[in-house]
Amino acid sequence: MATLELRGLKKYYGNTHAVDGIDAAIAEGEFLAILGPSGCGKSTTMRMIAGLEAPSAGEVLIGGKSVTHLPPRARNVSMVFQSYALYPHMSVLENIAFPLKARGVPRTERDAKIKWASAMLGIEPLLQRKPGRLSGGEKQKVALARSLVRDPALFIFDEPLSSLDAQVRTMARSELRLLHDRTGVTTVYVTHDQIEALGMGDRIAIMQHGRVRQLGTPQQLYDQPADTFVAGFLGSPPMNLLQRGGRIIGIRPEHLLPAPPGTTDDQSFELQVRIKRLEFLGTDWLIYGLLETGAQGQKVLSKVSPGIAATLQEGALQTFRVERMCLRFFDPATGSRVDDGPR
Amino acid sequence: MARADTEVRVSLGDREGLLGTLMLAPAFLYIAALVGIPFFLAIALSLSSATIGDPHIHGFVGLANFAHAMHESAFPIALRNSIIVTCATLILTLVLATAESELLVRDFRGKWLWQILLILPWAMPVSLAAVDWLWLLDSEFSPLDWLLRQAHLLGPGTPWGPANHLYYYGREWLGLGAITMINVWRLLPLATIIVLAGRTAIPREIFEQAQVDGAGFFRVLFRITIPALLPLLVVAGMFTALLVFGDMTVVALTTRGGPGYATQLLPYWAYLKGIEGGALSEGAAVALFMFPVLLAGAVLALRMAYRADSN
Amino acid sequence: MKKILRRSSFYLGLLLFTMFAVFPVIWMVITAFKQDGDLYNVANNPFIYNLPPTLKHITFLFTHSSFPTFLRNSAFIGVVVVIITLLLAVPAAYSLSRLVGHWGERSGIAVFLVYLIPPTLLFIPLYQIVSFLRATNTVWALILVYPTITVPFCTWLLLGFFKSMPRELEESALIDGCSRWQSFLRIALPLAAPGIATCIVFAFALSISDYIYAAVFVSSTAARTVSAGVPTELIRGDIYFWQSLMAAAAIVSIPLAVAYGLLFDRLVKGFQS
């Protein structure tokens, strides 16, 4: 366990700025999720933390000490790759033993560690198998055991769930977080899946174009997005961003609810919407509409419960209402949030 | 709990750039010493007056060796023959390789056994292959002559008669044809393998789509298969051309350039002049005549590679 | 009906290609067992044994010719060349594919081009180098020059192999506590075993196949290889020991063909990268 600090971290490939100045401090035992679309620089950042890529500028500090110029093996980090990177020519047991052997851990201690790690992940029956004969979920557990067995200062996960089936993924998510809570190792978790980031991270760093757009708890990011990128990235579906006067108004679809006309009060804000389509999502309905007041023709989305959806009709003109405290305002020029709510 | 790995020392094995250089260096130096230096030595030799008896490069004679070589009657013949044999081999090999890859792209029973049989000519040492063909096309005991006689195509009173033998290596065009045939035979497996590499990379769906669209066999071949194969056909062609153009083994063991200079090829003539005749410098000059062709091949290949990369 | 027609035309094509490839070899094998009286009679059907087959010429090859010496030389040269080739080509290929940046990964064709520089262009200056080292007429002359053929070829083959190997495996080893060198030894090298096996076969075969260097650099029987020795030893002026020649060719070629044939698919993959 250790703290992790990034200071002005940059990586350029020729003229492309893959990572363009990242500053972040992660506390001991914290679970930080790095979230962003593909090509945002999150993988490069992670690879620089692990030592697989040398930064063009800036520093990486683990446990307060600079490791910027150390090779990966001297950083005491462990990593679970997206593909799990299990060594195909070694059995599961040899895979788990590999980091210990590479560090010259004595045999008795090694055996104890392997036993402990494989028990924790419930993979004892698989120890003699070759990785080629494991399922996706089993491979993930072996990769976890291999990274766990040597008490790393820092865990790095590179989209470890993306190659799992959808059903297994939900389970694996909570298991992974529970594992973190049990071992308490500082963790950096890279993903493009916001559900994973929101559900697992103590804090989330959202990245775009090589920069961190916002770093905060999942709730902060969701409720007080720092800019239109974060607002438009998080949430499914994401925030409605409507051009209104000199500002952009942000409304979460679940806050935009149909209301009978003429019941306006000071606390709420009304929009006239032409309903284009109703879409059933299981627990909710999604309403696709076009704005008929203000900036006409803008698309808006609303998410409502089945009871409310039953009262709506495609093609009808409907009044929607938002509580004023749920509105967020952004500057159209910079994209930054400009209301005075907490950041 | 956490073990501070302060004891890990950064060593040579961690420094990727340096390690990369060190791992590449032996091979690179070796090739530089035994391919690079000889290459420039060849140029230096061709401009000197060195012989086997006096192999030192001191007398600089400029382009005299080239001029001398070009004025010998054998030179234009050898150059012409080299070009003819290379082109003929190239065309035949590519056509046959395309057809053969069309067969081998499928799965069928006992494929590995067929593959062993088909690759045989390439696996044989060239000299032994040449000896085999020397006997196969023997002036007296060729089984092909026998087959032709049985078919009444050869012998007294037949279309190719009246002789009982064709004397393959004793006639200009039959000799060149035989040399071409041997080259096609021994290089077809390599060319097939290269073309097959391109053929198996074409997605099946494209052919299925074409079939659904009602395209016939030849339409599919010329509109889909060959355009898709083109990059690797060029690679195969380049390999074939370079291996034929630079080879002297076949001619050295079969026609020996005869009769006269009728089937002489450039590399063998360079050998005869440089080693057998003892005029190292003139041999090197003749060998260097091949260089422009080889260079053109190399440039073409690098271009192809570059284009493949940028796609 | 159409299907049968298609199938039979497929096998007909396959048979034609195979006949073209193996007909000279069949002729070679038939010849090797023929008696002189049978072989040198123009009236005979050359494809059948008009007189009973004999092992006489094969026995001659092993007892009254230098063929065993040639075989021994070829085997010795082959083994040493294989070792040198692996020592040079494996690290070079790994370095190009992983350590020296983007241009290294794209150097495949350039490496192969070195293989395509024909011996005929180089043998005259190489002859001078070999005589300068006083290595003419020894197997060491050939051991010195054969890696010029095998190293580029094997580097190219292994380059494709290393490039197709997932990078994460070695990166994972780096994180697990290996240096780059250790991760090469413990992860990349074992995984490249099939590629290395292919290289062994080819380096051996290429060094056996060469004729020009063997003919030019070595003129003493004691140091000759199969490729250069068989045609010179068994063709004496106008006298051709045809059956023994054919037997020698078959003995060398058929095992090589089997080795090549089993590597057929790997070669096809090699050209895809």
PDB file of C-alpha atoms in Angstrom, chain A residues 100-210:
ATOM      1  CA  LEU A 100       7.552 -14.492  -6.519  1.00  0.00           C
ATOM      2  CA  LYS A 101      10.236 -16.476  -8.313  1.00  0.00           C
ATOM      3  CA  ALA A 102      11.276 -13.431 -10.300  1.00  0.00           C
ATOM      4  CA  ARG A 103      11.851 -11.619  -7.033  1.00  0.00           C
ATOM      5  CA  GLY A 104      13.634 -14.529  -5.411  1.00  0.00           C
ATOM      6  CA  VAL A 105      11.092 -15.158  -2.657  1.00  0.00           C
ATOM      7  CA  PRO A 106      12.087 -18.319  -0.706  1.00  0.00           C
ATOM      8  CA  ARG A 107      10.180 -21.475  -1.469  1.00  0.00           C
ATOM      9  CA  THR A 108       8.279 -21.888   1.806  1.00  0.00           C
ATOM     10  CA  GLU A 109       7.071 -18.316   1.776  1.00  0.00           C
ATOM     11  CA  ARG A 110       6.185 -18.693  -1.866  1.00  0.00           C
ATOM     12  CA  ASP A 111       4.042 -21.745  -1.272  1.00  0.00           C
ATOM     13  CA  ALA A 112       2.232 -20.038   1.578  1.00  0.00           C
ATOM     14  CA  LYS A 113       1.510 -16.991  -0.547  1.00  0.00           C
ATOM     15  CA  ILE A 114       0.239 -19.035  -3.459  1.00  0.00           C
ATOM     16  CA  LYS A 115      -2.034 -20.957  -1.145  1.00  0.00           C
ATOM     17  CA  TRP A 116      -3.358 -17.758   0.388  1.00  0.00           C
ATOM     18  CA  ALA A 117      -3.986 -16.075  -2.970  1.00  0.00           C
ATOM     19  CA  SER A 118      -5.586 -19.075  -4.625  1.00  0.00           C
ATOM     20  CA  ALA A 119      -7.813 -19.645  -1.592  1.00  0.00           C
ATOM     21  CA  MET A 120      -8.917 -16.038  -1.600  1.00  0.00           C
ATOM     22  CA  LEU A 121     -10.003 -16.310  -5.219  1.00  0.00           C
ATOM     23  CA  GLY A 122     -11.245 -19.890  -5.010  1.00  0.00           C
ATOM     24  CA  ILE A 123      -9.063 -21.246  -7.779  1.00  0.00           C
ATOM     25  CA  GLU A 124      -7.336 -24.135  -5.992  1.00  0.00           C
ATOM     26  CA  PRO A 125      -8.861 -26.763  -8.330  1.00  0.00           C
ATOM     27  CA  LEU A 126      -7.364 -25.014 -11.371  1.00  0.00           C
ATOM     28  CA  LEU A 127      -3.740 -24.859 -10.241  1.00  0.00           C
ATOM     29  CA  GLN A 128      -2.437 -27.635 -12.496  1.00  0.00           C
ATOM     30  CA  ARG A 129      -4.200 -26.463 -15.647  1.00  0.00           C
ATOM     31  CA  LYS A 130      -2.749 -24.505 -18.521  1.00  0.00           C
ATOM     32  CA  PRO A 131      -4.288 -21.075 -19.218  1.00  0.00           C
ATOM     33  CA  GLY A 132      -5.526 -22.227 -22.612  1.00  0.00           C
ATOM     34  CA  ARG A 133      -8.048 -24.464 -20.884  1.00  0.00           C
ATOM     35  CA  LEU A 134      -9.631 -21.821 -18.635  1.00  0.00           C
ATOM     36  CA  SER A 135     -12.832 -19.841 -19.122  1.00  0.00           C
ATOM     37  CA  GLY A 136     -12.740 -16.053 -19.259  1.00  0.00           C
ATOM     38  CA  GLY A 137     -13.840 -15.711 -15.641  1.00  0.00           C
ATOM     39  CA  GLU A 138     -11.270 -18.253 -14.471  1.00  0.00           C
ATOM     40  CA  LYS A 139      -8.514 -16.495 -16.367  1.00  0.00           C
ATOM     41  CA  GLN A 140      -9.459 -13.231 -14.715  1.00  0.00           C
ATOM     42  CA  LYS A 141      -9.213 -14.847 -11.280  1.00  0.00           C
ATOM     43  CA  VAL A 142      -5.829 -16.348 -12.047  1.00  0.00           C
ATOM     44  CA  ALA A 143      -4.592 -12.971 -13.257  1.00  0.00           C
ATOM     45  CA  LEU A 144      -5.891 -11.427 -10.037  1.00  0.00           C
ATOM     46  CA  ALA A 145      -4.173 -14.075  -7.931  1.00  0.00           C
ATOM     47  CA  ARG A 146      -0.928 -13.515  -9.806  1.00  0.00           C
ATOM     48  CA  SER A 147      -1.029  -9.782  -9.159  1.00  0.00           C
ATOM     49  CA  LEU A 148      -2.143 -10.213  -5.563  1.00  0.00           C
ATOM     50  CA  VAL A 149       0.402 -12.700  -4.337  1.00  0.00           C
ATOM     51  CA  ARG A 150       3.298 -10.356  -3.828  1.00  0.00           C
ATOM     52  CA  ASP A 151       1.811  -7.533  -1.716  1.00  0.00           C
ATOM     53  CA  PRO A 152       2.086  -4.819  -4.325  1.00  0.00           C
ATOM     54  CA  ALA A 153       2.208  -1.159  -3.366  1.00  0.00           C
ATOM     55  CA  LEU A 154      -0.208  -0.422  -6.144  1.00  0.00           C
ATOM     56  CA  PHE A 155      -2.717  -2.342  -8.200  1.00  0.00           C
ATOM     57  CA  ILE A 156      -3.320  -1.371 -11.796  1.00  0.00           C
ATOM     58  CA  PHE A 157      -6.284  -2.761 -13.689  1.00  0.00           C
ATOM     59  CA  ASP A 158      -6.583  -2.287 -17.420  1.00  0.00           C
ATOM     60  CA  GLU A 159     -10.228  -2.925 -18.303  1.00  0.00           C
ATOM     61  CA  PRO A 160     -10.108  -6.299 -16.617  1.00  0.00           C
ATOM     62  CA  LEU A 161     -13.786  -7.030 -17.121  1.00  0.00           C
ATOM     63  CA  SER A 162     -14.196  -6.104 -20.761  1.00  0.00           C
ATOM     64  CA  SER A 163     -13.487  -9.576 -22.067  1.00  0.00           C
ATOM     65  CA  LEU A 164     -16.052 -11.232 -19.804  1.00  0.00           C
ATOM     66  CA  ASP A 165     -19.631 -12.143 -20.676  1.00  0.00           C
ATOM     67  CA  ALA A 166     -22.250  -9.645 -19.584  1.00  0.00           C
ATOM     68  CA  GLN A 167     -23.688 -11.958 -16.910  1.00  0.00           C
ATOM     69  CA  VAL A 168     -20.321 -12.712 -15.318  1.00  0.00           C
ATOM     70  CA  ARG A 169     -19.295  -9.095 -15.431  1.00  0.00           C
ATOM     71  CA  THR A 170     -21.711  -7.807 -12.780  1.00  0.00           C
ATOM     72  CA  MET A 171     -20.604 -10.466 -10.329  1.00  0.00           C
ATOM     73  CA  ALA A 172     -16.944  -9.899 -11.093  1.00  0.00           C
ATOM     74  CA  ARG A 173     -17.393  -6.207 -10.494  1.00  0.00           C
ATOM     75  CA  SER A 174     -18.561  -6.586  -6.930  1.00  0.00           C
ATOM     76  CA  GLU A 175     -16.036  -9.356  -6.235  1.00  0.00           C
ATOM     77  CA  LEU A 176     -13.230  -7.131  -7.412  1.00  0.00           C
ATOM     78  CA  ARG A 177     -14.333  -4.264  -5.214  1.00  0.00           C
ATOM     79  CA  LEU A 178     -14.722  -6.595  -2.211  1.00  0.00           C
ATOM     80  CA  LEU A 179     -11.218  -7.905  -2.862  1.00  0.00           C
ATOM     81  CA  HIS A 180      -9.919  -4.376  -2.797  1.00  0.00           C
ATOM     82  CA  ASP A 181     -11.680  -3.681   0.481  1.00  0.00           C
ATOM     83  CA  ARG A 182     -10.208  -6.837   2.006  1.00  0.00           C
ATOM     84  CA  THR A 183      -6.631  -6.218   0.901  1.00  0.00           C
ATOM     85  CA  GLY A 184      -6.715  -2.438   1.069  1.00  0.00           C
ATOM     86  CA  VAL A 185      -4.218  -1.987  -1.732  1.00  0.00           C
ATOM     87  CA  THR A 186      -4.214   1.357  -3.514  1.00  0.00           C
ATOM     88  CA  THR A 187      -5.814   0.744  -6.880  1.00  0.00           C
ATOM     89  CA  VAL A 188      -5.891   2.430 -10.264  1.00  0.00           C
ATOM     90  CA  TYR A 189      -8.648   1.051 -12.433  1.00  0.00           C
ATOM     91  CA  VAL A 190      -8.789   2.016 -16.099  1.00  0.00           C
ATOM     92  CA  THR A 191     -12.051   1.581 -17.934  1.00  0.00           C
ATOM     93  CA  HIS A 192     -14.229   3.032 -20.646  1.00  0.00           C
ATOM     94  CA  ASP A 193     -17.358   1.668 -18.963  1.00  0.00           C
ATOM     95  CA  GLN A 194     -18.970   4.278 -16.754  1.00  0.00           C
ATOM     96  CA  ILE A 195     -20.992   1.686 -14.840  1.00  0.00           C
ATOM     97  CA  GLU A 196     -17.757   0.106 -13.627  1.00  0.00           C
ATOM     98  CA  ALA A 197     -16.251   3.469 -12.763  1.00  0.00           C
ATOM     99  CA  LEU A 198     -19.348   4.730 -10.956  1.00  0.00           C
ATOM    100  CA  GLY A 199     -19.960   1.477  -9.161  1.00  0.00           C
ATOM    101  CA  MET A 200     -16.430   0.724  -8.005  1.00  0.00           C
ATOM    102  CA  GLY A 201     -14.389   3.884  -7.718  1.00  0.00           C
ATOM    103  CA  ASP A 202     -13.899   5.850  -4.536  1.00  0.00           C
ATOM    104  CA  ARG A 203     -13.066   8.619  -6.922  1.00  0.00           C
ATOM    105  CA  ILE A 204     -13.153   8.882 -10.693  1.00  0.00           C
ATOM    106  CA  ALA A 205     -10.845  10.774 -13.011  1.00  0.00           C
ATOM    107  CA  ILE A 206     -12.561  11.530 -16.297  1.00  0.00           C
ATOM    108  CA  MET A 207     -10.136  12.026 -19.157  1.00  0.00           C
ATOM    109  CA  GLN A 208     -10.426  13.529 -22.613  1.00  0.00           C
ATOM    110  CA  HIS A 209      -7.722  14.529 -25.116  1.00  0.00           C
ATOM    111  CA  GLY A 210      -4.943  13.640 -22.707  1.00  0.00           C
TER     112      GLY A 210
END
